[in-house]
Amino acid sequence: MTQQSSSPAAHSLDRASTILYHDGCRLCLDIARTLASAMPGLVVVDLGLHPDLACQAAARGVSELPSLVIGAKVLPVAPHSDLAHA
């Protein structure tokens, strides 16, 4: 998760207004770095490292990775992976 912490806390994700969920591939890591530098406060969740958070991503409406969640809106960003494969 970025503020790039190695173990995201579910309660901090509940309060986050902007979250990028991704699968940890090179493309996703590049997207995460770019968006994190452009969007202060962005929380980045690598579902490859934290698969337990996939159900939270699904509950927010994420079905493709990577996806940016802003409030209640889900914006796929260069989608190339289904959430089920994370």
CSV table of C-alpha atoms in Angstrom, one decimal:
chain,number,residue,atom,x,y,z
A,1,MET,CA,0.0,0.0,0.0
A,2,THR,CA,1.4,3.4,-0.7
A,3,GLN,CA,2.1,5.5,1.3
A,4,GLN,CA,4.1,2.3,0.3
A,5,SER,CA,3.7,0.3,3.5
A,6,SER,CA,4.4,-3.4,3.4
A,7,SER,CA,1.3,-4.5,5.3
A,8,PRO,CA,-1.8,-2.5,4.6
A,9,ALA,CA,-4.2,-2.1,7.5
A,10,ALA,CA,-7.8,-2.7,6.5
A,11,HIS,CA,-9.0,0.2,8.8
A,12,SER,CA,-6.7,2.7,6.9
A,13,LEU,CA,-8.2,1.5,3.6
A,14,ASP,CA,-11.7,2.1,4.9
A,15,ARG,CA,-10.9,5.7,5.4
A,16,ALA,CA,-8.9,6.2,2.2
A,17,SER,CA,-10.7,8.2,-0.5
A,18,THR,CA,-8.3,7.2,-3.3
A,19,ILE,CA,-6.9,3.7,-3.7
A,20,LEU,CA,-5.0,2.0,-6.5
A,21,TYR,CA,-5.5,-1.8,-6.5
A,22,HIS,CA,-3.0,-3.8,-8.7
A,23,ASP,CA,-1.5,-7.2,-9.1
A,24,GLY,CA,2.2,-6.4,-8.6
A,25,CYS,CA,3.3,-6.9,-12.2
A,26,ARG,CA,5.9,-4.6,-13.8
A,27,LEU,CA,3.3,-2.6,-15.6
A,28,CYS,CA,1.2,-2.1,-12.4
A,29,LEU,CA,4.3,-1.1,-10.4
A,30,ASP,CA,5.1,1.5,-13.0
A,31,ILE,CA,1.6,2.8,-12.9
A,32,ALA,CA,1.6,2.8,-9.1
A,33,ARG,CA,4.8,4.8,-9.0
A,34,THR,CA,3.6,7.4,-11.5
A,35,LEU,CA,0.2,7.9,-9.8
A,36,ALA,CA,1.7,8.0,-6.3
A,37,SER,CA,4.0,10.8,-7.4
A,38,ALA,CA,1.2,12.7,-9.0
A,39,MET,CA,-1.5,12.1,-6.3
A,40,PRO,CA,-0.4,12.8,-2.7
A,41,GLY,CA,-2.4,10.7,-0.3
A,42,LEU,CA,-3.0,7.9,-2.8
A,43,VAL,CA,-3.0,4.5,-1.2
A,44,VAL,CA,-1.6,1.7,-3.3
A,45,VAL,CA,-2.5,-1.9,-2.6
A,46,ASP,CA,-0.5,-4.7,-4.2
A,47,LEU,CA,-2.9,-7.6,-4.2
A,48,GLY,CA,0.0,-9.9,-5.2
A,49,LEU,CA,1.5,-9.2,-1.8
A,50,HIS,CA,-1.8,-8.9,0.1
A,51,PRO,CA,-4.3,-11.3,-1.5
A,52,ASP,CA,-6.5,-11.1,1.6
A,53,LEU,CA,-7.5,-7.6,0.5
A,54,ALA,CA,-9.0,-8.8,-2.8
A,55,CYS,CA,-12.5,-9.2,-1.2
A,56,GLN,CA,-12.3,-5.5,-0.1
A,57,ALA,CA,-11.4,-4.5,-3.6
A,58,ALA,CA,-14.3,-6.5,-5.0
A,59,ALA,CA,-16.6,-4.9,-2.4
A,60,ARG,CA,-15.6,-1.5,-3.8
A,61,GLY,CA,-16.5,-2.6,-7.3
A,62,VAL,CA,-13.1,-3.5,-8.6
A,63,SER,CA,-13.2,-6.3,-11.2
A,64,GLU,CA,-10.1,-5.6,-13.3
A,65,LEU,CA,-6.5,-4.7,-12.3
A,66,PRO,CA,-5.1,-2.2,-12.0
A,67,SER,CA,-8.1,0.0,-10.9
A,68,LEU,CA,-8.1,3.3,-9.3
A,69,VAL,CA,-10.9,3.8,-6.7
A,70,ILE,CA,-11.8,7.5,-6.1
A,71,GLY,CA,-14.6,7.7,-3.6
A,72,ALA,CA,-17.3,5.4,-4.9
A,73,LYS,CA,-16.1,5.5,-8.5
A,74,VAL,CA,-13.9,2.7,-10.0
A,75,LEU,CA,-11.6,3.6,-12.9
A,76,PRO,CA,-9.8,0.8,-14.6
A,77,VAL,CA,-6.3,1.9,-15.6
A,78,ALA,CA,-4.8,-0.1,-18.5
A,79,PRO,CA,-6.7,-3.2,-17.3
A,80,HIS,CA,-4.9,-6.5,-18.0
A,81,SER,CA,-5.8,-8.8,-15.2
A,82,ASP,CA,-9.1,-10.0,-13.6
A,83,LEU,CA,-9.4,-9.5,-9.8
A,84,ALA,CA,-9.8,-13.3,-9.5
A,85,HIS,CA,-6.3,-13.8,-10.8
A,86,ALA,CA,-4.6,-11.5,-8.2
